Protein backbone atom coordinates (compact mmCIF):
# COMPACT_ATOMS: atom_id res chain seq x y z
CA UNK A 1 0.00 0.00 0.00
CA UNK A 2 1.42 3.41 -0.99
CA UNK A 3 1.76 6.28 1.45
CA UNK A 4 0.35 9.61 0.41
CA UNK A 5 2.86 12.38 0.01
CA UNK A 6 1.83 16.03 0.30
CA UNK A 7 3.66 19.30 -0.18
CA UNK A 8 3.41 22.35 2.10
CA UNK A 9 0.43 23.62 0.09
CA UNK A 10 -1.57 20.41 0.57
CA UNK A 11 -0.99 19.18 -2.97
CA UNK A 12 -0.46 15.42 -3.29
CA UNK A 13 2.82 14.41 -4.99
CA UNK A 14 2.35 11.26 -7.05
CA UNK A 15 4.25 11.80 -10.29
CA UNK A 16 8.00 11.73 -10.95
CA UNK A 17 9.53 12.92 -14.21
CA UNK A 18 12.94 11.31 -14.56
CA UNK A 19 15.38 12.84 -17.07
CA UNK A 20 17.66 9.91 -17.82
CA UNK A 21 20.16 11.84 -19.95
CA UNK A 22 20.80 15.36 -21.20
CA UNK A 23 22.04 14.07 -24.57
CA UNK A 24 19.92 14.24 -27.69
CA UNK A 25 20.01 13.29 -31.36
CA UNK A 26 17.88 16.31 -32.41
CA UNK A 27 18.58 20.02 -31.91
CA UNK A 28 15.07 21.50 -31.58
CA UNK A 29 15.68 25.23 -31.64
CA UNK A 30 13.27 25.93 -28.73
CA UNK A 31 15.24 23.45 -26.60
CA UNK A 32 18.91 23.96 -27.42
CA UNK A 33 21.28 25.98 -29.62
CA UNK A 34 22.38 24.64 -33.02
CA UNK A 35 25.75 23.58 -31.62
CA UNK A 36 24.07 21.63 -28.81
CA UNK A 37 24.74 22.20 -25.13
CA UNK A 38 27.71 21.48 -22.92
CA UNK A 39 26.81 17.92 -21.95
CA UNK A 40 27.23 16.81 -18.36
CA UNK A 41 30.35 14.60 -18.05
CA UNK A 42 29.29 10.94 -18.07
CA UNK A 43 30.32 10.27 -14.48
CA UNK A 44 28.13 13.16 -13.34
CA UNK A 45 25.01 11.52 -14.79
CA UNK A 46 23.01 9.41 -12.36
CA UNK A 47 23.83 5.75 -12.96
CA UNK A 48 21.05 3.21 -13.62
CA UNK A 49 21.59 1.83 -10.10
CA UNK A 50 21.29 5.31 -8.56
CA UNK A 51 18.14 6.10 -10.55
CA UNK A 52 16.55 2.79 -9.60
CA UNK A 53 17.35 3.35 -5.93
CA UNK A 54 15.76 6.80 -6.01
CA UNK A 55 12.67 5.58 -7.85
CA UNK A 56 12.21 2.74 -5.33
CA UNK A 57 12.58 5.15 -2.46
CA UNK A 58 10.16 7.70 -3.91
CA UNK A 59 7.61 4.96 -4.69
CA UNK A 60 7.83 3.80 -1.07
CA UNK A 61 7.07 7.42 -0.09
CA UNK A 62 4.00 7.80 -2.34
CA UNK A 63 5.06 8.32 -5.95
CA UNK A 64 2.83 6.22 -8.25
CA UNK A 65 3.84 7.20 -11.76
CA UNK A 66 7.22 7.70 -13.43
CA UNK A 67 7.78 9.35 -16.79
CA UNK A 68 11.07 8.60 -18.54
CA UNK A 69 12.28 11.65 -20.41
CA UNK A 70 15.52 13.49 -21.21
CA UNK A 71 17.31 14.55 -23.50
CA UNK A 72 16.33 11.67 -25.71
CA UNK A 73 15.95 8.58 -23.51
CA UNK A 74 17.03 6.09 -26.21
CA UNK A 75 20.38 7.74 -26.90
CA UNK A 76 21.40 6.30 -23.53
CA UNK A 77 22.66 2.76 -24.04
CA UNK A 78 20.58 0.00 -22.40
CA UNK A 79 17.70 2.34 -21.65
CA UNK A 80 15.13 -0.32 -22.47
CA UNK A 81 16.68 -2.67 -19.90
CA UNK A 82 16.58 0.07 -17.30
CA UNK A 83 12.88 0.58 -18.05
CA UNK A 84 12.31 -3.16 -17.77
CA UNK A 85 13.94 -3.13 -14.34
CA UNK A 86 11.68 -0.27 -13.22
CA UNK A 87 8.64 -2.28 -14.24
CA UNK A 88 9.32 -4.76 -11.42
CA UNK A 89 9.20 -2.09 -8.68
CA UNK A 90 6.37 -2.96 -6.35
CA UNK A 91 3.86 -0.15 -5.92
CA UNK A 92 4.84 1.67 -9.12
CA UNK A 93 1.57 1.90 -10.99
CA UNK A 94 2.63 3.44 -14.29
CA UNK A 95 5.72 3.93 -16.43
CA UNK A 96 5.34 6.48 -19.23
CA UNK A 97 7.77 7.73 -21.82
CA UNK A 98 8.36 11.02 -23.63
CA UNK A 99 10.45 10.59 -26.77
CA UNK A 100 11.27 12.25 -30.07
CA UNK A 101 10.66 8.93 -31.82
CA UNK A 102 13.86 8.78 -33.89
CA UNK A 103 15.26 5.63 -32.24
CA UNK A 104 12.07 4.44 -30.55
CA UNK A 105 10.62 2.27 -33.33
CA UNK A 106 12.96 -0.65 -32.65
CA UNK A 107 11.79 -0.90 -29.01
CA UNK A 108 8.00 -0.96 -29.49
CA UNK A 109 7.52 -4.65 -28.69
CA UNK A 110 9.71 -4.37 -25.58
CA UNK A 111 7.82 -1.28 -24.44
CA UNK A 112 4.58 -3.16 -24.88
CA UNK A 113 5.95 -6.20 -23.03
CA UNK A 114 7.10 -4.16 -20.03
CA UNK A 115 3.60 -2.69 -19.77
CA UNK A 116 4.31 0.92 -20.76
CA UNK A 117 1.24 2.94 -19.82
CA UNK A 118 1.53 5.54 -22.57
CA UNK A 119 3.99 7.27 -24.87
CA UNK A 120 4.19 10.99 -25.61
CA UNK A 121 5.73 11.52 -29.02
CA UNK A 122 7.02 14.97 -29.91
CA UNK A 123 6.17 16.13 -33.46
CA UNK A 124 6.08 19.83 -34.15
CA UNK A 125 5.38 19.64 -37.88
CA UNK A 126 4.06 17.18 -40.45
CA UNK A 127 5.97 18.96 -43.19
CA UNK A 128 9.42 17.46 -43.74
CA UNK A 129 11.14 20.78 -44.42
CA UNK A 130 9.60 22.58 -41.48
CA UNK A 131 10.33 19.62 -39.21
CA UNK A 132 13.97 19.68 -40.32
CA UNK A 133 14.18 23.44 -39.79
CA UNK A 134 12.75 23.22 -36.27
CA UNK A 135 14.70 20.14 -35.13
CA UNK A 136 17.76 20.82 -37.32
CA UNK A 137 17.66 17.17 -38.39
CA UNK A 138 15.82 15.48 -41.29
CA UNK A 139 14.12 12.74 -39.26
CA UNK A 140 10.38 13.19 -39.88
CA UNK A 141 9.96 9.94 -41.88
CA UNK A 142 11.46 7.89 -39.04
CA UNK A 143 9.32 9.65 -36.42
CA UNK A 144 6.17 8.96 -38.47
CA UNK A 145 7.16 5.29 -38.76
CA UNK A 146 7.39 5.19 -34.96
CA UNK A 147 3.95 6.80 -34.69
CA UNK A 148 2.45 4.15 -36.97
CA UNK A 149 4.14 1.37 -35.00
CA UNK A 150 2.86 2.72 -31.68
CA UNK A 151 -0.69 2.87 -33.02
CA UNK A 152 -0.34 -0.58 -34.56
CA UNK A 153 0.83 -1.98 -31.21
CA UNK A 154 -2.12 -0.37 -29.43
CA UNK A 155 0.10 1.63 -27.06
CA UNK A 156 -1.82 4.71 -25.83
CA UNK A 157 -0.08 7.62 -27.53
CA UNK A 158 -0.20 11.40 -27.32
CA UNK A 159 1.47 13.84 -29.66
CA UNK A 160 3.24 16.91 -28.26
CA UNK A 161 3.77 19.96 -30.44
CA UNK A 162 5.32 23.21 -29.24
CA UNK A 163 3.68 26.15 -31.02
CA UNK A 164 6.24 28.67 -32.22
CA UNK A 165 5.90 32.07 -33.79
CA UNK A 166 6.77 31.90 -37.49
CA UNK A 167 7.72 28.22 -37.38
CA UNK A 168 4.74 25.88 -37.34
CA UNK A 169 1.47 27.81 -37.24
CA UNK A 170 0.50 26.06 -40.49
CA UNK A 171 0.76 22.72 -38.72
CA UNK A 172 -1.84 23.28 -36.01
CA UNK A 173 -4.81 22.17 -38.09
CA UNK A 174 -3.10 19.18 -39.81
CA UNK A 175 -1.77 18.00 -36.44
CA UNK A 176 -5.22 18.38 -34.83
CA UNK A 177 -6.69 16.36 -37.72
CA UNK A 178 -4.57 13.36 -36.67
CA UNK A 179 -6.97 12.94 -33.74
CA UNK A 180 -9.82 12.19 -36.16
CA UNK A 181 -9.15 8.68 -37.39
CA UNK A 182 -6.91 7.48 -34.56
CA UNK A 183 -7.35 7.27 -30.80
CA UNK A 184 -4.62 9.88 -30.56
CA UNK A 185 -4.60 12.91 -28.26
CA UNK A 186 -2.83 15.88 -29.84
CA UNK A 187 -1.43 18.45 -27.41
CA UNK A 188 -0.19 21.92 -28.20
CA UNK A 189 2.36 23.42 -25.78
CA UNK A 190 3.16 27.06 -25.14
CA UNK A 191 6.83 27.72 -25.83
CA UNK A 192 8.91 28.25 -22.68
CA UNK A 193 12.28 30.01 -22.49
CA UNK A 194 14.22 26.78 -21.72
CA UNK A 195 16.30 26.80 -24.90
CA UNK A 196 19.86 27.05 -23.63
CA UNK A 197 20.04 30.74 -24.52
CA UNK A 198 17.08 32.70 -23.09
CA UNK A 199 13.69 33.68 -24.51
CA UNK A 200 13.18 33.99 -28.29
CA UNK A 201 10.37 36.46 -27.60
CA UNK A 202 9.61 39.43 -25.36
CA UNK A 203 5.93 38.61 -25.27
CA UNK A 204 4.64 35.13 -26.03
CA UNK A 205 2.45 35.25 -29.14
CA UNK A 206 1.15 31.69 -29.10
CA UNK A 207 -0.51 31.63 -25.71
CA UNK A 208 -3.03 28.87 -24.96
CA UNK A 209 -5.80 31.35 -25.82
CA UNK A 210 -4.21 32.22 -29.19
CA UNK A 211 -3.81 28.51 -29.96
CA UNK A 212 -7.46 27.89 -29.07
CA UNK A 213 -8.58 30.83 -31.24
CA UNK A 214 -6.60 29.46 -34.18
CA UNK A 215 -8.18 26.00 -33.75
CA UNK A 216 -11.63 27.63 -33.61
CA UNK A 217 -11.14 29.07 -37.10
CA UNK A 218 -11.21 25.52 -38.49
CA UNK A 219 -13.22 23.78 -35.76
CA UNK A 220 -15.88 26.26 -34.57
CA UNK A 221 -17.63 23.49 -32.61
CA UNK A 222 -14.55 22.63 -30.48
CA UNK A 223 -15.85 21.78 -27.00
CA UNK A 224 -14.01 21.97 -23.67
CA UNK A 225 -14.14 18.67 -21.77
CA UNK A 226 -13.27 17.94 -18.17
CA UNK A 227 -9.58 17.13 -17.86
CA UNK A 228 -8.27 14.41 -15.54
CA UNK A 229 -7.24 15.54 -12.06
CA UNK A 230 -3.73 17.06 -12.06
CA UNK A 231 -3.67 17.35 -15.87
CA UNK A 232 -1.62 20.24 -17.20
CA UNK A 233 -3.55 20.30 -20.49
CA UNK A 234 -6.83 22.08 -21.04
CA UNK A 235 -8.80 19.46 -22.93
CA UNK A 236 -11.14 19.76 -25.88
CA UNK A 237 -13.11 17.43 -28.10
CA UNK A 238 -13.78 17.82 -31.80
CA UNK A 239 -17.02 16.33 -33.11
CA UNK A 240 -16.41 12.94 -34.72
CA UNK A 241 -12.76 12.73 -33.61
CA UNK A 242 -11.52 9.67 -31.71
CA UNK A 243 -8.77 11.51 -29.84
CA UNK A 244 -8.85 14.70 -27.81
CA UNK A 245 -7.07 18.02 -28.24
CA UNK A 246 -5.02 19.42 -25.37
CA UNK A 247 -3.51 22.85 -24.91
CA UNK A 248 -0.80 23.17 -22.28
CA UNK A 249 -0.35 26.65 -20.76
CA UNK A 250 3.25 25.81 -19.87
CA UNK A 251 4.35 29.44 -19.92
CA UNK A 252 1.10 30.99 -18.59
CA UNK A 253 1.19 28.46 -15.74
CA UNK A 254 -2.52 28.24 -14.97
CA UNK A 255 -2.34 24.68 -13.62
CA UNK A 256 0.03 25.04 -10.65
CA UNK A 257 -2.75 24.78 -8.04
CA UNK A 258 -3.12 21.05 -8.65
CA UNK A 259 0.46 20.18 -9.65
CA UNK A 260 1.43 16.69 -8.46
CA UNK A 261 4.88 16.54 -10.13
CA UNK A 262 8.46 16.39 -9.05
CA UNK A 263 11.48 16.07 -11.31
CA UNK A 264 14.91 14.49 -11.16
CA UNK A 265 17.40 15.90 -13.64
CA UNK A 266 20.02 13.78 -15.35
CA UNK A 267 22.70 15.12 -13.01
CA UNK A 268 20.69 14.24 -9.93
CA UNK A 269 19.04 17.51 -8.92
CA UNK A 270 15.56 17.39 -7.45
CA UNK A 271 13.19 20.00 -8.85
CA UNK A 272 9.85 20.53 -7.16
CA UNK A 273 8.78 22.94 -9.93
CA UNK A 274 9.76 23.09 -13.60
CA UNK A 275 10.68 26.76 -13.08
CA UNK A 276 12.97 26.32 -10.05
CA UNK A 277 16.71 25.87 -10.54
CA UNK A 278 16.99 22.64 -8.54
CA UNK A 279 16.21 22.53 -4.83
CA UNK A 280 18.22 19.52 -3.67
CA UNK A 281 21.40 17.82 -4.90
CA UNK A 282 20.28 14.28 -4.14
CA UNK A 283 23.18 12.77 -6.09
CA UNK A 284 25.74 14.51 -3.86
CA UNK A 285 24.00 13.16 -0.77
CA UNK A 286 23.85 9.65 -2.22
CA UNK A 287 27.48 9.69 -3.29
CA UNK A 288 28.48 10.91 0.18
CA UNK A 289 27.02 7.66 1.52
CA UNK A 290 23.58 8.78 2.77
CA UNK A 291 21.28 5.98 3.96
CA UNK A 292 17.76 5.56 2.57
CA UNK A 293 16.41 7.17 5.74
CA UNK A 294 18.66 10.20 5.26
CA UNK A 295 17.65 10.53 1.60
CA UNK A 296 13.99 10.31 2.58
CA UNK A 297 14.45 13.04 5.18
CA UNK A 298 16.10 15.30 2.60
CA UNK A 299 13.26 14.67 0.11
CA UNK A 300 10.61 15.41 2.74
CA UNK A 301 12.30 18.64 3.70
CA UNK A 302 12.32 19.77 0.02
CA UNK A 303 8.66 18.79 -0.43
CA UNK A 304 7.68 20.86 2.58
CA UNK A 305 9.35 23.95 1.10
CA UNK A 306 7.79 23.78 -2.33
CA UNK A 307 7.12 27.01 -4.25
CA UNK A 308 3.47 27.99 -4.48
CA UNK A 309 3.52 28.15 -8.28
CA UNK A 310 5.82 28.55 -11.27
CA UNK A 311 6.08 32.32 -10.82
CA UNK A 312 7.07 31.93 -7.17
CA UNK A 313 9.67 29.29 -8.18
CA UNK A 314 11.06 31.55 -10.90
CA UNK A 315 11.32 34.51 -8.48
CA UNK A 316 13.25 32.38 -6.01
CA UNK A 317 16.02 31.62 -8.50
CA UNK A 318 19.36 32.87 -7.26
CA UNK A 319 20.81 34.04 -10.57
CA UNK A 320 18.53 37.03 -10.98
CA UNK A 321 15.58 34.87 -11.96
CA UNK A 322 16.72 34.44 -15.57
CA UNK A 323 15.84 31.17 -17.27
CA UNK A 324 18.19 30.00 -19.99
CA UNK A 325 18.97 26.34 -19.37
CA UNK A 326 18.07 23.78 -22.01
CA UNK A 327 14.92 21.72 -21.51
CA UNK A 328 17.01 18.69 -22.41
CA UNK A 329 18.67 18.94 -18.98
CA UNK A 330 15.25 19.02 -17.28
CA UNK A 331 13.00 16.70 -19.26
CA UNK A 332 10.04 18.98 -19.88
N1 LIG B 1 13.58 14.30 -26.35
C1 LIG B 1 12.29 13.93 -25.92
C2 LIG B 1 11.24 14.65 -26.70
O1 LIG B 1 11.53 15.63 -27.37
O2 LIG B 1 10.08 14.23 -26.61
C3 LIG B 1 12.07 14.10 -24.43
C4 LIG B 1 12.63 15.34 -23.79
S1 LIG B 1 11.90 16.88 -24.31
C5 LIG B 1 12.83 18.04 -23.36
C6 LIG B 1 10.31 16.79 -23.52
C7 LIG B 1 9.26 17.74 -24.07
O3 LIG B 1 9.64 19.06 -23.78
C8 LIG B 1 9.06 17.63 -25.57
O4 LIG B 1 7.70 17.42 -25.84
C9 LIG B 1 9.49 18.99 -26.06
O5 LIG B 1 8.76 19.41 -27.18
C10 LIG B 1 9.23 19.88 -24.85
N2 LIG B 1 10.02 21.09 -24.86
C11 LIG B 1 11.35 21.20 -25.00
N3 LIG B 1 11.74 22.51 -24.95
C12 LIG B 1 10.62 23.23 -24.76
C13 LIG B 1 10.35 24.62 -24.65
N4 LIG B 1 11.32 25.53 -24.70
N5 LIG B 1 9.08 25.01 -24.49
C14 LIG B 1 8.06 24.09 -24.44
N6 LIG B 1 8.25 22.75 -24.53
C15 LIG B 1 9.51 22.33 -24.71
FE1 LIG C 1 16.02 16.73 -28.06
FE2 LIG C 1 13.56 16.60 -27.08
FE3 LIG C 1 15.09 18.81 -26.79
FE4 LIG C 1 14.18 18.21 -29.18
S1 LIG C 1 12.92 18.71 -27.38
S2 LIG C 1 16.31 18.81 -28.71
S3 LIG C 1 14.18 16.03 -29.15
S4 LIG C 1 15.45 16.85 -25.89
Coordinates of C-alpha atoms and ligand atoms in Angstrom, one line a residue:
X1 CA 0.0 0.0 0.0
X2 CA 1.4 3.4 -1.0
X3 CA 1.8 6.3 1.4
X4 CA 0.3 9.6 0.4
X5 CA 2.9 12.4 0.0
X6 CA 1.8 16.0 0.3
X7 CA 3.7 19.3 -0.2
X8 CA 3.4 22.3 2.1
X9 CA 0.4 23.6 0.1
X10 CA -1.6 20.4 0.6
X11 CA -1.0 19.2 -3.0
X12 CA -0.5 15.4 -3.3
X13 CA 2.8 14.4 -5.0
X14 CA 2.3 11.3 -7.1
X15 CA 4.2 11.8 -10.3
X16 CA 8.0 11.7 -10.9
X17 CA 9.5 12.9 -14.2
X18 CA 12.9 11.3 -14.6
X19 CA 15.4 12.8 -17.1
X20 CA 17.7 9.9 -17.8
X21 CA 20.2 11.8 -20.0
X22 CA 20.8 15.4 -21.2
X23 CA 22.0 14.1 -24.6
X24 CA 19.9 14.2 -27.7
X25 CA 20.0 13.3 -31.4
X26 CA 17.9 16.3 -32.4
X27 CA 18.6 20.0 -31.9
X28 CA 15.1 21.5 -31.6
X29 CA 15.7 25.2 -31.6
X30 CA 13.3 25.9 -28.7
X31 CA 15.2 23.4 -26.6
X32 CA 18.9 24.0 -27.4
X33 CA 21.3 26.0 -29.6
X34 CA 22.4 24.6 -33.0
X35 CA 25.7 23.6 -31.6
X36 CA 24.1 21.6 -28.8
X37 CA 24.7 22.2 -25.1
X38 CA 27.7 21.5 -22.9
X39 CA 26.8 17.9 -21.9
X40 CA 27.2 16.8 -18.4
X41 CA 30.3 14.6 -18.0
X42 CA 29.3 10.9 -18.1
X43 CA 30.3 10.3 -14.5
X44 CA 28.1 13.2 -13.3
X45 CA 25.0 11.5 -14.8
X46 CA 23.0 9.4 -12.4
X47 CA 23.8 5.8 -13.0
X48 CA 21.0 3.2 -13.6
X49 CA 21.6 1.8 -10.1
X50 CA 21.3 5.3 -8.6
X51 CA 18.1 6.1 -10.5
X52 CA 16.5 2.8 -9.6
X53 CA 17.4 3.3 -5.9
X54 CA 15.8 6.8 -6.0
X55 CA 12.7 5.6 -7.8
X56 CA 12.2 2.7 -5.3
X57 CA 12.6 5.1 -2.5
X58 CA 10.2 7.7 -3.9
X59 CA 7.6 5.0 -4.7
X60 CA 7.8 3.8 -1.1
X61 CA 7.1 7.4 -0.1
X62 CA 4.0 7.8 -2.3
X63 CA 5.1 8.3 -6.0
X64 CA 2.8 6.2 -8.2
X65 CA 3.8 7.2 -11.8
X66 CA 7.2 7.7 -13.4
X67 CA 7.8 9.3 -16.8
X68 CA 11.1 8.6 -18.5
X69 CA 12.3 11.7 -20.4
X70 CA 15.5 13.5 -21.2
X71 CA 17.3 14.6 -23.5
X72 CA 16.3 11.7 -25.7
X73 CA 16.0 8.6 -23.5
X74 CA 17.0 6.1 -26.2
X75 CA 20.4 7.7 -26.9
X76 CA 21.4 6.3 -23.5
X77 CA 22.7 2.8 -24.0
X78 CA 20.6 0.0 -22.4
X79 CA 17.7 2.3 -21.6
X80 CA 15.1 -0.3 -22.5
X81 CA 16.7 -2.7 -19.9
X82 CA 16.6 0.1 -17.3
X83 CA 12.9 0.6 -18.1
X84 CA 12.3 -3.2 -17.8
X85 CA 13.9 -3.1 -14.3
X86 CA 11.7 -0.3 -13.2
X87 CA 8.6 -2.3 -14.2
X88 CA 9.3 -4.8 -11.4
X89 CA 9.2 -2.1 -8.7
X90 CA 6.4 -3.0 -6.3
X91 CA 3.9 -0.1 -5.9
X92 CA 4.8 1.7 -9.1
X93 CA 1.6 1.9 -11.0
X94 CA 2.6 3.4 -14.3
X95 CA 5.7 3.9 -16.4
X96 CA 5.3 6.5 -19.2
X97 CA 7.8 7.7 -21.8
X98 CA 8.4 11.0 -23.6
X99 CA 10.5 10.6 -26.8
X100 CA 11.3 12.3 -30.1
X101 CA 10.7 8.9 -31.8
X102 CA 13.9 8.8 -33.9
X103 CA 15.3 5.6 -32.2
X104 CA 12.1 4.4 -30.6
X105 CA 10.6 2.3 -33.3
X106 CA 13.0 -0.7 -32.6
X107 CA 11.8 -0.9 -29.0
X108 CA 8.0 -1.0 -29.5
X109 CA 7.5 -4.7 -28.7
X110 CA 9.7 -4.4 -25.6
X111 CA 7.8 -1.3 -24.4
X112 CA 4.6 -3.2 -24.9
X113 CA 5.9 -6.2 -23.0
X114 CA 7.1 -4.2 -20.0
X115 CA 3.6 -2.7 -19.8
X116 CA 4.3 0.9 -20.8
X117 CA 1.2 2.9 -19.8
X118 CA 1.5 5.5 -22.6
X119 CA 4.0 7.3 -24.9
X120 CA 4.2 11.0 -25.6
X121 CA 5.7 11.5 -29.0
X122 CA 7.0 15.0 -29.9
X123 CA 6.2 16.1 -33.5
X124 CA 6.1 19.8 -34.2
X125 CA 5.4 19.6 -37.9
X126 CA 4.1 17.2 -40.5
X127 CA 6.0 19.0 -43.2
X128 CA 9.4 17.5 -43.7
X129 CA 11.1 20.8 -44.4
X130 CA 9.6 22.6 -41.5
X131 CA 10.3 19.6 -39.2
X132 CA 14.0 19.7 -40.3
X133 CA 14.2 23.4 -39.8
X134 CA 12.7 23.2 -36.3
X135 CA 14.7 20.1 -35.1
X136 CA 17.8 20.8 -37.3
X137 CA 17.7 17.2 -38.4
X138 CA 15.8 15.5 -41.3
X139 CA 14.1 12.7 -39.3
X140 CA 10.4 13.2 -39.9
X141 CA 10.0 9.9 -41.9
X142 CA 11.5 7.9 -39.0
X143 CA 9.3 9.6 -36.4
X144 CA 6.2 9.0 -38.5
X145 CA 7.2 5.3 -38.8
X146 CA 7.4 5.2 -35.0
X147 CA 4.0 6.8 -34.7
X148 CA 2.5 4.1 -37.0
X149 CA 4.1 1.4 -35.0
X150 CA 2.9 2.7 -31.7
X151 CA -0.7 2.9 -33.0
X152 CA -0.3 -0.6 -34.6
X153 CA 0.8 -2.0 -31.2
X154 CA -2.1 -0.4 -29.4
X155 CA 0.1 1.6 -27.1
X156 CA -1.8 4.7 -25.8
X157 CA -0.1 7.6 -27.5
X158 CA -0.2 11.4 -27.3
X159 CA 1.5 13.8 -29.7
X160 CA 3.2 16.9 -28.3
X161 CA 3.8 20.0 -30.4
X162 CA 5.3 23.2 -29.2
X163 CA 3.7 26.2 -31.0
X164 CA 6.2 28.7 -32.2
X165 CA 5.9 32.1 -33.8
X166 CA 6.8 31.9 -37.5
X167 CA 7.7 28.2 -37.4
X168 CA 4.7 25.9 -37.3
X169 CA 1.5 27.8 -37.2
X170 CA 0.5 26.1 -40.5
X171 CA 0.8 22.7 -38.7
X172 CA -1.8 23.3 -36.0
X173 CA -4.8 22.2 -38.1
X174 CA -3.1 19.2 -39.8
X175 CA -1.8 18.0 -36.4
X176 CA -5.2 18.4 -34.8
X177 CA -6.7 16.4 -37.7
X178 CA -4.6 13.4 -36.7
X179 CA -7.0 12.9 -33.7
X180 CA -9.8 12.2 -36.2
X181 CA -9.2 8.7 -37.4
X182 CA -6.9 7.5 -34.6
X183 CA -7.3 7.3 -30.8
X184 CA -4.6 9.9 -30.6
X185 CA -4.6 12.9 -28.3
X186 CA -2.8 15.9 -29.8
X187 CA -1.4 18.5 -27.4
X188 CA -0.2 21.9 -28.2
X189 CA 2.4 23.4 -25.8
X190 CA 3.2 27.1 -25.1
X191 CA 6.8 27.7 -25.8
X192 CA 8.9 28.2 -22.7
X193 CA 12.3 30.0 -22.5
X194 CA 14.2 26.8 -21.7
X195 CA 16.3 26.8 -24.9
X196 CA 19.9 27.0 -23.6
X197 CA 20.0 30.7 -24.5
X198 CA 17.1 32.7 -23.1
X199 CA 13.7 33.7 -24.5
X200 CA 13.2 34.0 -28.3
X201 CA 10.4 36.5 -27.6
X202 CA 9.6 39.4 -25.4
X203 CA 5.9 38.6 -25.3
X204 CA 4.6 35.1 -26.0
X205 CA 2.5 35.3 -29.1
X206 CA 1.1 31.7 -29.1
X207 CA -0.5 31.6 -25.7
X208 CA -3.0 28.9 -25.0
X209 CA -5.8 31.3 -25.8
X210 CA -4.2 32.2 -29.2
X211 CA -3.8 28.5 -30.0
X212 CA -7.5 27.9 -29.1
X213 CA -8.6 30.8 -31.2
X214 CA -6.6 29.5 -34.2
X215 CA -8.2 26.0 -33.7
X216 CA -11.6 27.6 -33.6
X217 CA -11.1 29.1 -37.1
X218 CA -11.2 25.5 -38.5
X219 CA -13.2 23.8 -35.8
X220 CA -15.9 26.3 -34.6
X221 CA -17.6 23.5 -32.6
X222 CA -14.6 22.6 -30.5
X223 CA -15.8 21.8 -27.0
X224 CA -14.0 22.0 -23.7
X225 CA -14.1 18.7 -21.8
X226 CA -13.3 17.9 -18.2
X227 CA -9.6 17.1 -17.9
X228 CA -8.3 14.4 -15.5
X229 CA -7.2 15.5 -12.1
X230 CA -3.7 17.1 -12.1
X231 CA -3.7 17.3 -15.9
X232 CA -1.6 20.2 -17.2
X233 CA -3.5 20.3 -20.5
X234 CA -6.8 22.1 -21.0
X235 CA -8.8 19.5 -22.9
X236 CA -11.1 19.8 -25.9
X237 CA -13.1 17.4 -28.1
X238 CA -13.8 17.8 -31.8
X239 CA -17.0 16.3 -33.1
X240 CA -16.4 12.9 -34.7
X241 CA -12.8 12.7 -33.6
X242 CA -11.5 9.7 -31.7
X243 CA -8.8 11.5 -29.8
X244 CA -8.9 14.7 -27.8
X245 CA -7.1 18.0 -28.2
X246 CA -5.0 19.4 -25.4
X247 CA -3.5 22.9 -24.9
X248 CA -0.8 23.2 -22.3
X249 CA -0.3 26.6 -20.8
X250 CA 3.2 25.8 -19.9
X251 CA 4.4 29.4 -19.9
X252 CA 1.1 31.0 -18.6
X253 CA 1.2 28.5 -15.7
X254 CA -2.5 28.2 -15.0
X255 CA -2.3 24.7 -13.6
X256 CA 0.0 25.0 -10.6
X257 CA -2.7 24.8 -8.0
X258 CA -3.1 21.1 -8.7
X259 CA 0.5 20.2 -9.6
X260 CA 1.4 16.7 -8.5
X261 CA 4.9 16.5 -10.1
X262 CA 8.5 16.4 -9.0
X263 CA 11.5 16.1 -11.3
X264 CA 14.9 14.5 -11.2
X265 CA 17.4 15.9 -13.6
X266 CA 20.0 13.8 -15.4
X267 CA 22.7 15.1 -13.0
X268 CA 20.7 14.2 -9.9
X269 CA 19.0 17.5 -8.9
X270 CA 15.6 17.4 -7.5
X271 CA 13.2 20.0 -8.9
X272 CA 9.8 20.5 -7.2
X273 CA 8.8 22.9 -9.9
X274 CA 9.8 23.1 -13.6
X275 CA 10.7 26.8 -13.1
X276 CA 13.0 26.3 -10.0
X277 CA 16.7 25.9 -10.5
X278 CA 17.0 22.6 -8.5
X279 CA 16.2 22.5 -4.8
X280 CA 18.2 19.5 -3.7
X281 CA 21.4 17.8 -4.9
X282 CA 20.3 14.3 -4.1
X283 CA 23.2 12.8 -6.1
X284 CA 25.7 14.5 -3.9
X285 CA 24.0 13.2 -0.8
X286 CA 23.8 9.7 -2.2
X287 CA 27.5 9.7 -3.3
X288 CA 28.5 10.9 0.2
X289 CA 27.0 7.7 1.5
X290 CA 23.6 8.8 2.8
X291 CA 21.3 6.0 4.0
X292 CA 17.8 5.6 2.6
X293 CA 16.4 7.2 5.7
X294 CA 18.7 10.2 5.3
X295 CA 17.7 10.5 1.6
X296 CA 14.0 10.3 2.6
X297 CA 14.4 13.0 5.2
X298 CA 16.1 15.3 2.6
X299 CA 13.3 14.7 0.1
X300 CA 10.6 15.4 2.7
X301 CA 12.3 18.6 3.7
X302 CA 12.3 19.8 0.0
X303 CA 8.7 18.8 -0.4
X304 CA 7.7 20.9 2.6
X305 CA 9.3 23.9 1.1
X306 CA 7.8 23.8 -2.3
X307 CA 7.1 27.0 -4.3
X308 CA 3.5 28.0 -4.5
X309 CA 3.5 28.1 -8.3
X310 CA 5.8 28.6 -11.3
X311 CA 6.1 32.3 -10.8
X312 CA 7.1 31.9 -7.2
X313 CA 9.7 29.3 -8.2
X314 CA 11.1 31.5 -10.9
X315 CA 11.3 34.5 -8.5
X316 CA 13.2 32.4 -6.0
X317 CA 16.0 31.6 -8.5
X318 CA 19.4 32.9 -7.3
X319 CA 20.8 34.0 -10.6
X320 CA 18.5 37.0 -11.0
X321 CA 15.6 34.9 -12.0
X322 CA 16.7 34.4 -15.6
X323 CA 15.8 31.2 -17.3
X324 CA 18.2 30.0 -20.0
X325 CA 19.0 26.3 -19.4
X326 CA 18.1 23.8 -22.0
X327 CA 14.9 21.7 -21.5
X328 CA 17.0 18.7 -22.4
X329 CA 18.7 18.9 -19.0
X330 CA 15.2 19.0 -17.3
X331 CA 13.0 16.7 -19.3
X332 CA 10.0 19.0 -19.9
Ligands
LIG1 N1 13.6 14.3 -26.3 C1 12.3 13.9 -25.9 C2 11.2 14.7 -26.7 O1 11.5 15.6 -27.4 O2 10.1 14.2 -26.6 C3 12.1 14.1 -24.4 C4 12.6 15.3 -23.8 S1 11.9 16.9 -24.3 C5 12.8 18.0 -23.4 C6 10.3 16.8 -23.5 C7 9.3 17.7 -24.1 O3 9.6 19.1 -23.8 C8 9.1 17.6 -25.6 O4 7.7 17.4 -25.8 C9 9.5 19.0 -26.1 O5 8.8 19.4 -27.2 C10 9.2 19.9 -24.8 N2 10.0 21.1 -24.9 C11 11.4 21.2 -25.0 N3 11.7 22.5 -24.9 C12 10.6 23.2 -24.8 C13 10.4 24.6 -24.6 N4 11.3 25.5 -24.7 N5 9.1 25.0 -24.5 C14 8.1 24.1 -24.4 N6 8.3 22.8 -24.5 C15 9.5 22.3 -24.7
LIG2 FE1 16.0 16.7 -28.1 FE2 13.6 16.6 -27.1 FE3 15.1 18.8 -26.8 FE4 14.2 18.2 -29.2 S1 12.9 18.7 -27.4 S2 16.3 18.8 -28.7 S3 14.2 16.0 -29.2 S4 15.4 16.9 -25.9

